[in-house]
Amino acid sequence: MKKLFPLLFLLLSLTISAQTTAEKIHYKTITQTECVKKKGYRLVLKQVVSDSRCPEGVTCVWAGEVSFVVSVYKDKKFVEDVTFSSANREQNLELFSKYLGKKVTSVGVLPYPKQGVSVDPKSYVLKIGYTR
């Protein structure tokens, strides 16, 4: 028993130290009128093409997906429109990382649909999580 206690203490301290070294995630919101930065690349949410996500308060067989178009500008010049789909998570993270110059960890579309409530298309925003 005396030998077991130091072993458990060692395992616990390793677990705690591993959790404190995790990178902090920061968030940036992209609306349909705002952009990420003025110099270099900037991103503007052009439109949400489709939103078939399962509304809150409803039990669905399929979770659904959302697709959206982001306009990419570099130094105030239009570069391209990129269509994203929640079904292509890895591709989304890679492209946003490229344009933002940061490691993007998550991309979400807000607001999330609710049962019986229609969403105004102009109220959609992108919430991008990244590490520095």
Coordinates of C-alpha atoms in Angstrom, one line a residue, residues 44-104:
V44 CA -16.4 38.3 -45.1
L45 CA -19.3 35.9 -44.7
K46 CA -21.2 36.3 -48.0
Q47 CA -24.1 34.1 -47.3
V48 CA -25.4 30.9 -45.7
V49 CA -26.4 28.7 -48.6
S50 CA -28.3 26.0 -46.7
D51 CA -28.9 25.1 -43.1
S52 CA -30.3 21.7 -42.4
R53 CA -29.0 21.3 -38.9
C54 CA -31.3 19.6 -36.4
P55 CA -33.0 22.3 -34.4
E56 CA -32.7 22.5 -30.6
G57 CA -35.6 20.8 -28.9
V58 CA -36.1 18.2 -31.8
T59 CA -34.9 14.7 -31.9
C60 CA -33.5 14.0 -35.4
V61 CA -32.1 10.9 -37.1
W62 CA -29.5 12.9 -38.9
A63 CA -27.7 15.9 -37.4
G64 CA -27.8 17.8 -40.7
E65 CA -25.3 20.3 -42.0
V66 CA -24.7 23.9 -42.9
S67 CA -23.0 25.3 -46.0
F68 CA -21.9 28.9 -46.5
V69 CA -19.9 31.1 -48.8
V70 CA -17.0 33.3 -47.6
S71 CA -15.5 36.0 -49.7
V72 CA -11.7 36.3 -49.5
Y73 CA -9.9 39.6 -50.0
K74 CA -6.2 40.3 -50.0
D75 CA -5.1 43.9 -49.5
K76 CA -8.6 45.2 -50.3
K77 CA -8.8 43.2 -53.6
F78 CA -11.3 40.4 -54.2
V79 CA -9.5 37.0 -54.5
E80 CA -12.3 34.4 -54.5
D81 CA -15.5 33.1 -53.0
V82 CA -15.0 29.8 -51.1
T83 CA -18.0 27.5 -50.3
F84 CA -17.7 25.6 -47.1
S85 CA -19.7 22.7 -45.7
S86 CA -19.8 21.4 -42.2
A87 CA -19.5 18.0 -43.7
N88 CA -15.9 18.9 -44.8
R89 CA -14.5 19.8 -41.3
E90 CA -10.8 19.1 -42.1
Q91 CA -10.8 21.0 -45.4
N92 CA -12.6 24.0 -43.6
L93 CA -9.9 24.1 -40.9
E94 CA -7.1 24.0 -43.4
L95 CA -8.5 26.8 -45.6
F96 CA -9.3 29.1 -42.7
S97 CA -5.8 28.4 -41.2
K98 CA -4.3 29.4 -44.6
Y99 CA -6.2 32.7 -44.8
L100 CA -5.9 33.7 -41.1
G101 CA -2.3 32.7 -40.7
K102 CA -3.2 30.9 -37.4
K103 CA -4.0 27.3 -36.4
V104 CA -7.8 27.1 -36.7

